[in-house]
Amino acid sequence: MAVAAKTCTMTVINRHMQPYCLKVSPVLKVDITGWRLARAALSLPPAAARTCSGQMTAASVVLKARTSGSGSYSSKKIGQALSPLVSPSRLGSRSVSAGSPLPRTPAAVPEFLASLALSPYRDYYVVALAAVGGAVWVKVFDLLAANGTLEQKLSRKLVHTTSGPLFVLTWILFSVAPGARYLAAVVPMLNGIRLLAVGNGLVRDQGLVKSVSRSGDRGELLKGPLVYVVTLVAATALSWRDNPAGIIAVSMMCGGDGLADIVGRRWGDAKLPWNKAKSWAGSFAMLVGGYGMSYGLILLFCNLGFFSCYPPAALLSCLGAIALAATIVESLPINQVIDDNVSVPLVAGCLSILLLPQPVEAMAIGVAATEAQVTELAVTATTAAAAAAAVAAPVGLFRSF
Ligand SMILES: C/C(=C\COP(=O)(O)O)CCC[C@H](C)CCC[C@H](C)CCCC(C)C
Ligand SMILES: Nc1ccn([C@@H]2O[C@H](COP(=O)(O)OP(=O)(O)O)[C@@H](O)[C@H]2O)c(=O)n1
């Protein structure tokens, strides 16, 4: 039975409500082109071809093809042609007694992820993923230290340096729901509860103690590590993806302070005049590591559209001032007064809000919005940071004698 000779063109709406141009050509070839789909073609049985008209979902096109019964079509070809639109395995389960379900194709994985993305429970899935990911990540370093692959101090600092930015990267997976940031904050919160439980001896977890403490004493979990996760909670709940302040604060705490320890312990012979426990090499690593991690994450998040991108000159100069200020604060001998997992991110976050406001924030706080004014502010902040160092140096020097 011949099908109409003319090409039947219709708009097919897929699961993402994206329109496609679906053409049924005179030789019964269905040629699917459109949104990121490789051109695929399959022959439809005449009955299905004839009934394809108007707006149809790809699923109904396949279901009509499958249930029309006639014509020589292979479920594999249909699956391959349409699987980027709808997961064949799902179609297989829905098709009327038309034979075995369509075969799984590699495209089913993106569809599975797409269905997660559209799920109302998406944020809960991401929380679970990040929480499990965090536990596994720490366990990996525990095992690497336990089998001697990594020295314990290095393993611990790698956990410090990497956990924060990896957690920030999970922010990308959350939905745009207003409460998403608070769900995201649950991840470091759960880690904080775990640190409290193990640190107070309520739960025994020697692996965690070895992974995140210097001395192997569980009480240490209640100091730096706990402050670290509290800072992650604050950065998530207060800043989130609205502006770079939280990202910069985490980057200075992790990429900066974490790297300062790793580099400083190894190559830190030249000590700082105002703080003999710290070195120029460690501080330089802090500056470069914090700057680089911040810059990379800011570019990623602004290019993903979470907040406005900054003029390159303004970003480079302001970020330089922020990283310098954070580096100076980290170098000061004030760890006994305030943990550097508080002082460093706090200074970095506050300066970020001042120097790198988003347009709506710039208007709200009446801070410079033009590039020239922002650069001027950066110079002012750098001068202020240098002045702070000039004041602290003699103090540190005096105390070091
Ligand atoms: C060792 C750590 C801090 C110590 O700081 P300091 O005393 O040396 O200044 C880091 C502690 C890390 C924490 C136990 C685990 C944090 C996990 C994070 C919230 C989630 C990561 C998820 C991601 C997908 C891996
Ligand atoms: N600016 C820095 C920071 C740390 N370090 C080295 O890293 C070690 C740990 O630094 P830290 O006391 O700041 O460690 P955390 O408090 O960051 O865990 C120091 O004792 C130094 O050996 C450095 O040389 N220069």
PDB file of N, CA and C and ligand atoms in Angstrom, residues 156-157 160 214 224 253 256-272 275-286 327 330-331 335 339-341, ligand 2:
ATOM      1  N   ARG A 156      45.897  13.934  54.116  1.00  0.00           N
ATOM      2  CA  ARG A 156      44.946  14.809  54.826  1.00  0.00           C
ATOM      3  C   ARG A 156      44.785  16.148  54.115  1.00  0.00           C
ATOM      4  N   LYS A 157      45.918  16.675  53.651  1.00  0.00           N
ATOM      5  CA  LYS A 157      45.860  17.984  53.003  1.00  0.00           C
ATOM      6  C   LYS A 157      45.221  17.904  51.608  1.00  0.00           C
ATOM      7  N   HIS A 160      41.711  18.120  52.250  1.00  0.00           N
ATOM      8  CA  HIS A 160      41.401  19.537  52.513  1.00  0.00           C
ATOM      9  C   HIS A 160      41.320  20.321  51.196  1.00  0.00           C
ATOM     10  N   ARG A 214      45.744  15.365  62.186  1.00  0.00           N
ATOM     11  CA  ARG A 214      47.208  15.363  62.083  1.00  0.00           C
ATOM     12  C   ARG A 214      47.802  14.277  62.973  1.00  0.00           C
ATOM     13  N   GLY A 224      39.901  22.006  63.140  1.00  0.00           N
ATOM     14  CA  GLY A 224      39.984  22.399  61.736  1.00  0.00           C
ATOM     15  C   GLY A 224      38.946  21.756  60.822  1.00  0.00           C
ATOM     16  N   MET A 253      40.169  28.887  50.879  1.00  0.00           N
ATOM     17  CA  MET A 253      40.328  27.963  52.009  1.00  0.00           C
ATOM     18  C   MET A 253      40.913  26.633  51.554  1.00  0.00           C
ATOM     19  N   GLY A 256      43.876  27.505  48.241  1.00  0.00           N
ATOM     20  CA  GLY A 256      44.950  28.335  48.772  1.00  0.00           C
ATOM     21  C   GLY A 256      45.591  27.722  50.000  1.00  0.00           C
ATOM     22  N   ASP A 257      44.828  27.697  51.095  1.00  0.00           N
ATOM     23  CA  ASP A 257      45.370  27.225  52.375  1.00  0.00           C
ATOM     24  C   ASP A 257      45.817  25.774  52.297  1.00  0.00           C
ATOM     25  N   GLY A 258      45.043  24.970  51.546  1.00  0.00           N
ATOM     26  CA  GLY A 258      45.407  23.555  51.421  1.00  0.00           C
ATOM     27  C   GLY A 258      46.748  23.395  50.736  1.00  0.00           C
ATOM     28  N   LEU A 259      46.926  24.146  49.651  1.00  0.00           N
ATOM     29  CA  LEU A 259      48.171  24.052  48.878  1.00  0.00           C
ATOM     30  C   LEU A 259      49.347  24.660  49.637  1.00  0.00           C
ATOM     31  N   ALA A 260      49.054  25.684  50.434  1.00  0.00           N
ATOM     32  CA  ALA A 260      50.132  26.339  51.212  1.00  0.00           C
ATOM     33  C   ALA A 260      50.802  25.328  52.124  1.00  0.00           C
ATOM     34  N   ASP A 261      49.989  24.489  52.727  1.00  0.00           N
ATOM     35  CA  ASP A 261      50.521  23.457  53.635  1.00  0.00           C
ATOM     36  C   ASP A 261      51.369  22.462  52.847  1.00  0.00           C
ATOM     37  N   ILE A 262      50.834  21.970  51.734  1.00  0.00           N
ATOM     38  CA  ILE A 262      51.533  20.951  50.945  1.00  0.00           C
ATOM     39  C   ILE A 262      52.873  21.490  50.441  1.00  0.00           C
ATOM     40  N   VAL A 263      52.852  22.697  49.888  1.00  0.00           N
ATOM     41  CA  VAL A 263      54.086  23.275  49.332  1.00  0.00           C
ATOM     42  C   VAL A 263      55.011  23.742  50.448  1.00  0.00           C
ATOM     43  N   GLY A 264      54.412  24.398  51.450  1.00  0.00           N
ATOM     44  CA  GLY A 264      55.224  24.968  52.535  1.00  0.00           C
ATOM     45  C   GLY A 264      55.997  23.922  53.304  1.00  0.00           C
ATOM     46  N   ARG A 265      55.360  22.754  53.537  1.00  0.00           N
ATOM     47  CA  ARG A 265      56.058  21.707  54.286  1.00  0.00           C
ATOM     48  C   ARG A 265      57.267  21.184  53.507  1.00  0.00           C
ATOM     49  N   ARG A 266      57.139  21.209  52.199  1.00  0.00           N
ATOM     50  CA  ARG A 266      58.210  20.617  51.382  1.00  0.00           C
ATOM     51  C   ARG A 266      59.295  21.614  51.014  1.00  0.00           C
ATOM     52  N   TRP A 267      58.890  22.783  50.664  1.00  0.00           N
ATOM     53  CA  TRP A 267      59.901  23.727  50.113  1.00  0.00           C
ATOM     54  C   TRP A 267      59.924  25.028  50.906  1.00  0.00           C
ATOM     55  N   GLY A 268      59.433  24.959  52.147  1.00  0.00           N
ATOM     56  CA  GLY A 268      59.306  26.207  52.920  1.00  0.00           C
ATOM     57  C   GLY A 268      60.485  26.512  53.818  1.00  0.00           C
ATOM     58  N   ASP A 269      61.714  26.471  53.290  1.00  0.00           N
ATOM     59  CA  ASP A 269      62.877  26.778  54.136  1.00  0.00           C
ATOM     60  C   ASP A 269      62.942  28.265  54.481  1.00  0.00           C
ATOM     61  N   ALA A 270      62.610  29.107  53.515  1.00  0.00           N
ATOM     62  CA  ALA A 270      62.702  30.577  53.752  1.00  0.00           C
ATOM     63  C   ALA A 270      61.454  31.017  54.513  1.00  0.00           C
ATOM     64  N   LYS A 271      61.638  31.236  55.795  1.00  0.00           N
ATOM     65  CA  LYS A 271      60.477  31.544  56.634  1.00  0.00           C
ATOM     66  C   LYS A 271      60.085  33.008  56.519  1.00  0.00           C
ATOM     67  N   LEU A 272      58.822  33.285  56.848  1.00  0.00           N
ATOM     68  CA  LEU A 272      58.318  34.658  56.827  1.00  0.00           C
ATOM     69  C   LEU A 272      58.855  35.404  58.041  1.00  0.00           C
ATOM     70  N   ASN A 275      56.342  35.507  60.766  1.00  0.00           N
ATOM     71  CA  ASN A 275      55.765  34.253  61.264  1.00  0.00           C
ATOM     72  C   ASN A 275      56.697  33.097  60.889  1.00  0.00           C
ATOM     73  N   LYS A 276      57.536  32.699  61.820  1.00  0.00           N
ATOM     74  CA  LYS A 276      58.536  31.664  61.518  1.00  0.00           C
ATOM     75  C   LYS A 276      57.914  30.293  61.241  1.00  0.00           C
ATOM     76  N   ALA A 277      56.621  30.155  61.534  1.00  0.00           N
ATOM     77  CA  ALA A 277      55.985  28.849  61.269  1.00  0.00           C
ATOM     78  C   ALA A 277      55.498  28.745  59.839  1.00  0.00           C
ATOM     79  N   LYS A 278      55.569  29.873  59.138  1.00  0.00           N
ATOM     80  CA  LYS A 278      55.103  29.864  57.751  1.00  0.00           C
ATOM     81  C   LYS A 278      56.255  30.302  56.836  1.00  0.00           C
ATOM     82  N   SER A 279      56.100  30.025  55.549  1.00  0.00           N
ATOM     83  CA  SER A 279      57.220  30.305  54.630  1.00  0.00           C
ATOM     84  C   SER A 279      56.759  31.075  53.395  1.00  0.00           C
ATOM     85  N   TRP A 280      57.705  31.653  52.691  1.00  0.00           N
ATOM     86  CA  TRP A 280      57.402  32.384  51.449  1.00  0.00           C
ATOM     87  C   TRP A 280      56.846  31.403  50.415  1.00  0.00           C
ATOM     88  N   ALA A 281      57.411  30.219  50.371  1.00  0.00           N
ATOM     89  CA  ALA A 281      56.941  29.230  49.377  1.00  0.00           C
ATOM     90  C   ALA A 281      55.496  28.849  49.661  1.00  0.00           C
ATOM     91  N   GLY A 282      55.189  28.634  50.925  1.00  0.00           N
ATOM     92  CA  GLY A 282      53.819  28.261  51.283  1.00  0.00           C
ATOM     93  C   GLY A 282      52.846  29.382  50.957  1.00  0.00           C
ATOM     94  N   SER A 283      53.274  30.607  51.253  1.00  0.00           N
ATOM     95  CA  SER A 283      52.388  31.754  50.985  1.00  0.00           C
ATOM     96  C   SER A 283      52.217  31.986  49.490  1.00  0.00           C
ATOM     97  N   PHE A 284      53.280  31.755  48.754  1.00  0.00           N
ATOM     98  CA  PHE A 284      53.165  31.902  47.293  1.00  0.00           C
ATOM     99  C   PHE A 284      52.197  30.853  46.732  1.00  0.00           C
ATOM    100  N   ALA A 285      52.269  29.646  47.290  1.00  0.00           N
ATOM    101  CA  ALA A 285      51.353  28.576  46.844  1.00  0.00           C
ATOM    102  C   ALA A 285      49.923  28.937  47.202  1.00  0.00           C
ATOM    103  N   MET A 286      49.781  29.546  48.364  1.00  0.00           N
ATOM    104  CA  MET A 286      48.434  30.005  48.791  1.00  0.00           C
ATOM    105  C   MET A 286      47.885  31.013  47.789  1.00  0.00           C
ATOM    106  N   THR A 327      46.009  35.731  51.420  1.00  0.00           N
ATOM    107  CA  THR A 327      47.348  35.175  51.658  1.00  0.00           C
ATOM    108  C   THR A 327      48.012  35.849  52.846  1.00  0.00           C
ATOM    109  N   GLU A 330      46.360  34.611  55.982  1.00  0.00           N
ATOM    110  CA  GLU A 330      46.770  33.224  56.284  1.00  0.00           C
ATOM    111  C   GLU A 330      48.168  33.181  56.870  1.00  0.00           C
ATOM    112  N   SER A 331      48.996  34.155  56.481  1.00  0.00           N
ATOM    113  CA  SER A 331      50.403  34.121  56.934  1.00  0.00           C
ATOM    114  C   SER A 331      50.568  34.639  58.363  1.00  0.00           C
ATOM    115  N   ASN A 335      46.589  31.828  64.253  1.00  0.00           N
ATOM    116  CA  ASN A 335      45.813  30.579  64.245  1.00  0.00           C
ATOM    117  C   ASN A 335      45.267  30.215  65.627  1.00  0.00           C
ATOM    118  N   ASP A 339      40.798  30.254  63.686  1.00  0.00           N
ATOM    119  CA  ASP A 339      41.199  29.195  62.758  1.00  0.00           C
ATOM    120  C   ASP A 339      41.258  29.773  61.342  1.00  0.00           C
ATOM    121  N   ASP A 340      42.286  29.381  60.596  1.00  0.00           N
ATOM    122  CA  ASP A 340      42.371  29.962  59.243  1.00  0.00           C
ATOM    123  C   ASP A 340      41.305  29.407  58.295  1.00  0.00           C
ATOM    124  N   ASN A 341      40.546  28.420  58.748  1.00  0.00           N
ATOM    125  CA  ASN A 341      39.385  27.981  57.944  1.00  0.00           C
ATOM    126  C   ASN A 341      38.191  28.905  58.160  1.00  0.00           C
TER     127      ASN A 341
HETATM  128  N1  LIG B   2      51.935  30.072  54.313  1.00  0.00           N
HETATM  129  C1  LIG B   2      52.262  28.841  54.755  1.00  0.00           C
HETATM  130  C2  LIG B   2      51.307  27.950  55.266  1.00  0.00           C
HETATM  131  C3  LIG B   2      51.692  26.696  55.700  1.00  0.00           C
HETATM  132  N2  LIG B   2      53.005  26.343  55.649  1.00  0.00           N
HETATM  133  C4  LIG B   2      53.465  25.007  56.096  1.00  0.00           C
HETATM  134  O1  LIG B   2      52.356  24.168  56.332  1.00  0.00           O
HETATM  135  C5  LIG B   2      52.279  23.783  57.707  1.00  0.00           C
HETATM  136  C6  LIG B   2      50.864  23.778  58.162  1.00  0.00           C
HETATM  137  O2  LIG B   2      50.353  25.070  58.017  1.00  0.00           O
HETATM  138  P1  LIG B   2      49.103  25.509  58.907  1.00  0.00           P
HETATM  139  O3  LIG B   2      49.491  25.518  60.326  1.00  0.00           O
HETATM  140  O4  LIG B   2      48.540  26.761  58.334  1.00  0.00           O
HETATM  141  O5  LIG B   2      48.114  24.290  58.680  1.00  0.00           O
HETATM  142  P2  LIG B   2      46.553  24.386  58.672  1.00  0.00           P
HETATM  143  O6  LIG B   2      46.158  25.167  59.877  1.00  0.00           O
HETATM  144  O7  LIG B   2      46.203  25.110  57.395  1.00  0.00           O
HETATM  145  O8  LIG B   2      46.152  22.963  58.684  1.00  0.00           O
HETATM  146  C7  LIG B   2      53.133  24.844  58.442  1.00  0.00           C
HETATM  147  O9  LIG B   2      53.649  24.360  59.658  1.00  0.00           O
HETATM  148  C8  LIG B   2      54.211  25.119  57.412  1.00  0.00           C
HETATM  149  O10 LIG B   2      55.188  24.092  57.484  1.00  0.00           O
HETATM  150  C9  LIG B   2      53.968  27.235  55.134  1.00  0.00           C
HETATM  151  O11 LIG B   2      55.138  26.898  55.097  1.00  0.00           O
HETATM  152  N3  LIG B   2      53.574  28.457  54.698  1.00  0.00           N
END
